[in-house]
Amino acid sequence: MLEKTYPYYLANRPQHPNADLEVRDKYSGKVATRVAVPDARAMEKAIAAAVKATAPMRAFKPWARQAVLEHCVARFEQRRDELALALCVEAGKPIKDAAGEVTRLIETFRIAAAEAVRLDGETLNLELAPRLDGYHGFTKRVPIGPVSFITPFNFPLNLVAHKVAPAIAAGCPFVLKPSEKTPIGALIIGQVLAETDLPKGAFSILPVGGKEASPLVEDERFKLLSFTGGQIGWDLKARAGRKKVVLELGGNAACIVDADQGGKLDAIVQRLVFGAFYQSGQSCIGVQRIYAHASLYEALKKKLVSATKKLKAGDPKKKDVFIGPMIDEAAAERLHGWIDEARRAGATLLCGGKREGNMLEATLMEGVPRDAKANRMEAFGPFALLAPFDTFDEAIGLVNDSDYGLQAGIFTDRLEHAMRAWDELEQGGVIVNDIPSFRVDNMPYGGIKLSGFGREGVRYAIDDMSEVRLMVMRRLA
């Protein structure tokens, strides 16, 4: 069961000044719990505490950072069921998907624990000319300083983990703003961090609104802003000043099914259905655009429609439910409007398309016009479109005909096509023989174009949160 109320965390300590934020069960709509909301004074105290913690965190030894992260791993293991239930309630995430996200939370912290003691430098050969005889260069990585994080509602545990765990491993104090729609997962992480001996001020977790979060973007005391969310990220970047900025801003991921895959359609359909509709399609790398070779298009379409119609929708707490609610009715209404718009423009509805409140049926369409919102923009819901192609050049062009570029998938047995996809697809990552929704938490993850820039993945995030410091030593005769 969830607790009746949750505190926010200021300089490592829980604070209970109020219970003003209602967190609703996304399926029933009922208030599930309440959360304390910080004010502007608390925000300023959190930033000041992070600045004050900069030196103690830098002095906090790698083995000690590793011990903190390992403690988190152990405690998350013990609280698996609680964490999964919190996700199921606050995000409407089907319980199987919620359990999977808890596993990824644990894996991300485990990876960060290993990396915490690998913050190595390098030896540089400076003896490049006679005048440089006796000179040697060395580098080491040092923490960049206080960092700020803003995370969205769709992965309330793992997207928080991808910012928090590397910050601890790198030795950076942080202030985190989780989504007000799904703050509980982050606050449970805060409970666990509060059990450790992190230096005072090493972390604050503040579930504030967007306007109230402005200091996390604009305050020059922060040395890095990491934001995961929508296109508002570009505005945040413009306001961020001199600090580093990492943005992950979504996508409309495409997947190619090549001509040689006719004997594998059942397995491919299983993956495509998962990629398009898991957690009601609310994933930045959910499968939105499916391009199949004309020779197998009709067969693939038939199997996809059949499999999609079999997906059970309903209460996400039930283990056999695959399609749960979208985050709120406004999100479902938006995507439902895009579906209707595509139909009016000539697209064909293959299955789904009905909405009741924040429940939207798993929907497949074909013939969606190139300029339709359902094609050009990020659906972020249980929706995918199908289209055929005749040549591989055409398939590459269809995938690249997008303002986004996060990840793409291709099913093919032709090495030439796999390599061409890697070379020519305008994406941050290309997944061969699986869906673009595939992600492992140590790999470099991020995109180009409107999908943002910078890379997550524990090692890459640590690199962003540290800087190289050089020493040159001269050997005197």
XYZ file of C-alpha atoms in Angstrom, residues 47-433:
387
model
C 20.280 25.183 -4.254
C 22.354 26.763 -1.497
C 22.742 23.373 0.188
C 23.876 21.780 -3.075
C 26.486 24.507 -3.533
C 27.693 24.014 0.042
C 27.853 20.246 -0.553
C 30.096 20.603 -3.610
C 33.376 20.259 -1.713
C 32.179 17.476 0.619
C 30.804 15.506 -2.333
C 34.075 15.943 -4.223
C 35.911 14.644 -1.150
C 33.461 11.742 -0.749
C 35.641 8.868 -1.906
C 34.723 6.666 -4.870
C 34.396 3.606 -2.637
C 31.967 5.558 -0.420
C 29.885 6.612 -3.433
C 29.845 2.993 -4.520
C 28.659 1.940 -1.049
C 25.764 4.413 -1.241
C 24.712 3.074 -4.643
C 25.009 -0.535 -3.478
C 22.837 0.289 -0.465
C 20.232 1.637 -2.879
C 20.381 -1.554 -4.939
C 19.780 -3.680 -1.842
C 16.911 -1.527 -0.559
C 15.199 -1.328 -3.939
C 15.343 -5.109 -4.102
C 13.619 -5.270 -0.714
C 10.965 -2.753 -1.803
C 10.277 -4.182 -5.274
C 6.552 -4.759 -4.752
C 6.021 -1.355 -3.176
C 7.842 0.406 -6.010
C 5.904 -1.521 -8.668
C 2.575 -0.713 -7.010
C 3.490 2.967 -6.787
C 4.219 2.979 -10.523
C 1.009 1.146 -11.300
C -1.065 3.641 -9.321
C 0.575 6.968 -10.067
C 1.431 6.322 -13.736
C -1.296 3.824 -14.684
C 1.464 1.474 -15.807
C 0.376 -2.174 -16.136
C 1.796 -4.109 -13.218
C 4.035 -6.300 -15.410
C 5.598 -3.202 -17.013
C 5.903 -1.617 -13.567
C 7.801 -4.644 -12.254
C 10.087 -4.433 -15.288
C 10.841 -0.794 -14.598
C 11.774 -1.600 -11.014
C 14.269 -4.111 -12.400
C 15.755 -1.416 -14.619
C 15.966 0.973 -11.660
C 18.011 -1.635 -9.806
C 20.197 -2.347 -12.836
C 20.911 1.346 -13.386
C 22.057 1.849 -9.805
C 24.109 -1.352 -9.995
C 25.864 -0.143 -13.156
C 26.526 3.240 -11.528
C 27.993 1.516 -8.450
C 30.507 -0.271 -10.670
C 31.370 2.936 -12.535
C 31.868 4.955 -9.351
C 35.300 3.386 -8.810
C 36.331 3.631 -12.492
C 36.741 7.389 -12.755
C 40.147 6.993 -14.308
C 42.262 9.448 -16.259
C 44.985 8.906 -18.816
C 48.673 9.468 -19.375
C 49.535 11.774 -22.272
C 52.723 11.638 -24.262
C 53.896 15.272 -24.487
C 57.378 14.525 -25.804
C 56.440 15.430 -29.358
C 59.542 17.482 -30.172
C 63.055 18.045 -28.761
C 61.888 21.128 -26.834
C 59.407 18.930 -24.906
C 61.868 16.364 -23.571
C 61.074 15.568 -19.966
C 57.454 16.716 -20.063
C 54.640 14.329 -19.142
C 50.867 14.869 -19.069
C 48.202 13.326 -16.861
C 44.435 13.819 -16.657
C 41.813 12.966 -14.092
C 38.068 13.496 -13.947
C 36.625 15.719 -11.230
C 32.951 16.418 -10.422
C 31.515 19.367 -12.297
C 29.583 20.649 -9.265
C 25.870 21.123 -8.493
C 23.503 19.767 -11.151
C 19.755 20.076 -11.730
C 17.371 17.469 -13.090
C 13.834 17.606 -14.485
C 12.094 14.295 -15.275
C 8.750 13.373 -16.912
C 5.844 11.147 -15.893
C 6.277 8.101 -18.124
C 9.232 6.378 -16.418
C 9.067 7.802 -12.874
C 11.769 5.431 -11.619
C 14.171 4.715 -14.439
C 14.413 8.220 -15.890
C 15.102 9.503 -12.387
C 17.677 6.736 -11.934
C 19.485 7.750 -15.123
C 20.156 11.154 -13.633
C 20.494 10.469 -9.907
C 22.726 7.369 -9.976
C 25.400 8.917 -12.274
C 25.369 12.107 -10.181
C 26.203 10.136 -7.049
C 28.843 8.106 -8.896
C 30.440 11.287 -10.252
C 30.303 13.085 -6.900
C 27.854 15.847 -7.861
C 25.178 17.239 -5.515
C 21.813 17.542 -7.243
C 18.343 19.028 -7.060
C 15.644 16.973 -8.787
C 12.183 18.010 -9.933
C 10.094 14.904 -10.672
C 6.804 15.224 -12.534
C 3.996 16.442 -10.278
C 1.822 13.758 -11.899
C 4.114 10.928 -10.770
C 6.318 12.043 -7.835
C 6.056 8.958 -5.612
C 8.789 6.852 -7.228
C 11.316 9.674 -6.918
C 10.334 10.287 -3.296
C 10.794 6.613 -2.427
C 14.271 6.880 -3.961
C 14.725 9.897 -1.678
C 13.707 7.812 1.331
C 16.414 5.304 0.504
C 19.074 7.942 -0.159
C 18.230 9.541 3.206
C 19.314 6.283 4.876
C 22.885 6.736 3.605
C 25.782 8.870 4.775
C 25.825 11.150 1.759
C 27.116 14.609 2.763
C 24.427 17.056 3.872
C 22.981 18.847 0.860
C 23.980 16.115 -1.581
C 20.377 15.787 -2.787
C 17.033 17.519 -2.727
C 13.858 16.217 -4.397
C 11.259 18.911 -4.955
C 7.904 18.099 -6.653
C 7.164 21.639 -7.811
C 5.318 22.943 -10.847
C 6.943 24.073 -14.068
C 7.015 27.791 -13.230
C 8.336 27.136 -9.739
C 11.169 25.071 -11.257
C 12.653 28.071 -13.105
C 15.691 28.300 -10.777
C 16.698 24.765 -11.773
C 17.015 26.085 -15.325
C 18.254 29.634 -14.831
C 20.340 29.690 -11.644
C 24.007 30.000 -12.603
C 25.129 28.084 -9.531
C 24.127 24.898 -11.345
C 26.774 23.586 -13.731
C 24.516 21.215 -15.695
C 20.820 20.876 -16.493
C 19.543 17.475 -17.602
C 15.974 17.547 -18.901
C 13.811 14.730 -20.235
C 10.460 15.759 -21.640
C 8.804 17.550 -24.531
C 9.737 20.314 -26.936
C 9.707 22.878 -24.137
C 13.276 21.667 -23.621
C 14.493 24.042 -26.329
C 13.102 26.984 -24.364
C 14.817 25.690 -21.232
C 18.103 25.493 -23.140
C 17.755 29.108 -24.231
C 17.243 30.156 -20.607
C 20.012 27.976 -19.139
C 22.893 30.394 -19.576
C 26.434 29.034 -19.428
C 25.674 25.662 -17.865
C 25.885 22.386 -19.795
C 22.529 21.161 -21.051
C 21.442 17.599 -21.914
C 18.046 17.201 -23.595
C 16.015 14.080 -24.417
C 12.869 15.364 -26.102
C 11.073 12.364 -27.546
C 10.567 10.936 -31.013
C 8.243 9.184 -33.441
C 10.282 6.025 -33.824
C 10.147 4.024 -37.051
C 10.810 0.354 -37.749
C 11.659 -1.223 -41.131
C 10.640 -4.813 -41.962
C 12.844 -5.848 -44.881
C 11.841 -8.051 -47.828
C 13.704 -11.125 -46.522
C 11.679 -11.370 -43.288
C 8.638 -13.251 -44.582
C 9.435 -16.389 -42.592
C 9.791 -14.485 -39.331
C 6.625 -12.408 -39.270
C 5.124 -14.018 -36.171
C 8.155 -13.130 -34.038
C 8.404 -9.660 -35.594
C 4.723 -8.958 -34.939
C 5.163 -9.942 -31.301
C 7.904 -7.359 -30.919
C 6.129 -4.645 -32.912
C 2.962 -5.003 -30.849
C 4.973 -4.748 -27.660
C 6.938 -1.742 -28.926
C 3.854 0.133 -30.078
C 1.545 -0.485 -27.128
C 3.505 -1.273 -23.953
C 2.542 1.139 -21.191
C -0.084 2.527 -23.545
C 2.534 3.749 -25.997
C 3.819 6.394 -23.590
C 7.489 5.894 -24.421
C 9.845 8.179 -26.305
C 11.041 5.184 -28.346
C 7.689 3.485 -28.740
C 7.077 2.104 -32.240
C 4.977 4.714 -34.068
C 5.801 4.173 -37.763
C 6.062 0.680 -39.303
C 7.416 0.365 -42.848
C 7.163 -3.095 -44.428
C 8.341 -4.261 -47.848
C 5.442 -4.440 -50.291
C 5.925 -8.193 -50.836
C 4.992 -8.971 -47.219
C 2.994 -5.884 -46.277
C -0.474 -7.487 -46.448
C 0.608 -10.549 -44.475
C 2.254 -8.388 -41.804
C -0.779 -6.110 -41.608
C -3.145 -9.017 -41.089
C -1.039 -10.477 -38.278
C -0.534 -7.076 -36.606
C -4.220 -6.286 -36.593
C -5.072 -9.718 -35.211
C -2.494 -9.475 -32.437
C -3.479 -5.909 -31.532
C -7.155 -6.800 -31.216
C -6.232 -9.475 -28.658
C -4.594 -7.013 -26.251
C -6.555 -6.707 -23.020
C -7.270 -3.219 -21.712
C -8.436 -2.261 -18.240
C -7.242 -1.955 -14.653
C -3.417 -1.947 -14.760
C -3.272 -3.701 -11.390
C -4.519 -6.904 -13.055
C -1.693 -9.081 -14.320
C -3.389 -9.952 -17.618
C -3.968 -6.293 -18.606
C -1.640 -4.949 -21.296
C -3.265 -1.578 -22.128
C -3.783 0.711 -19.166
C -4.833 4.345 -19.010
C -2.938 7.230 -20.516
C -1.587 9.709 -18.004
C -4.724 11.890 -18.145
C -7.804 12.541 -20.240
C -6.237 15.524 -21.996
C -3.441 13.315 -23.380
C -5.930 10.717 -24.626
C -8.163 13.400 -26.126
C -5.200 14.931 -27.991
C -4.167 11.669 -29.642
C -7.781 10.727 -30.358
C -8.082 14.042 -32.181
C -5.022 13.224 -34.288
C -6.551 9.865 -35.223
C -9.784 11.546 -36.317
C -7.798 14.155 -38.240
C -5.903 11.419 -40.123
C -9.180 9.643 -40.967
C -10.669 12.826 -42.375
C -7.522 13.234 -44.491
C -8.005 9.791 -46.047
C -6.264 7.358 -43.662
C -7.818 3.963 -42.968
C -8.469 2.786 -39.421
C -7.408 -0.866 -39.153
C -8.382 -1.397 -35.520
C -8.991 0.550 -32.322
C -9.572 4.280 -32.369
C -12.183 4.551 -29.592
C -11.686 6.544 -26.402
C -13.365 6.570 -22.995
C -11.880 9.095 -20.604
C -8.130 8.506 -20.470
C -8.485 4.985 -21.911
C -7.668 4.888 -25.632
C -7.855 1.655 -27.606
C -4.695 0.243 -29.198
C -4.930 1.754 -32.671
C -3.429 0.839 -36.046
C -3.861 2.938 -39.202
C -2.611 2.887 -42.782
C -2.560 5.532 -45.468
C -1.782 8.271 -42.962
C -0.787 11.389 -44.930
C 2.807 12.551 -44.650
C 1.805 15.892 -43.115
C -0.710 14.507 -40.584
C 0.093 15.085 -36.912
C -0.141 11.314 -36.334
C 2.799 10.930 -38.737
C 4.873 14.045 -38.119
C 4.598 14.460 -34.358
C 5.137 12.264 -31.325
C 1.945 10.279 -30.670
C 2.987 9.247 -27.141
C 0.069 6.886 -26.865
C -1.240 3.512 -28.093
C -0.994 4.268 -31.804
C 1.036 3.051 -34.788
C 0.766 3.506 -38.543
C 1.715 1.103 -41.334
C 2.969 1.841 -44.828
C 4.590 -0.258 -47.584
C 7.839 0.406 -49.445
C 9.250 -1.022 -52.675
C 12.998 -0.362 -52.373
C 15.378 -0.093 -49.455
C 16.263 3.447 -50.543
C 12.585 4.309 -50.149
C 12.518 2.789 -46.661
C 15.533 4.849 -45.577
C 13.846 7.957 -46.929
C 10.588 7.230 -45.098
C 12.353 6.838 -41.760
C 14.392 10.002 -42.294
C 11.312 11.995 -43.305
C 10.859 13.075 -39.708
C 11.727 16.033 -37.543
C 12.806 13.580 -34.834
C 15.790 11.250 -34.590
C 15.966 9.249 -31.362
C 16.100 5.552 -32.304
C 14.981 3.388 -35.228
C 14.704 -0.358 -35.749
C 15.252 -2.607 -38.751
C 14.465 -6.294 -39.203
C 16.776 -7.684 -41.893
C 19.168 -10.563 -42.575
C 21.162 -8.516 -45.074
C 24.362 -7.172 -43.537
C 24.539 -4.574 -46.277
C 21.133 -3.188 -45.283
C 21.997 -3.220 -41.586
C 25.196 -1.266 -42.255
C 23.415 1.161 -44.575
C 20.801 1.767 -41.896
C 23.557 2.514 -39.390
C 25.256 4.867 -41.838
C 22.231 6.609 -43.341
C 19.408 6.705 -40.804
C 19.323 10.084 -39.059
C 18.969 8.661 -35.573
C 20.814 8.596 -32.287
C 20.667 4.789 -32.366
C 19.792 1.993 -34.783
C 18.535 -1.350 -33.459
C 19.005 -4.297 -35.835
C 16.556 -7.210 -35.664
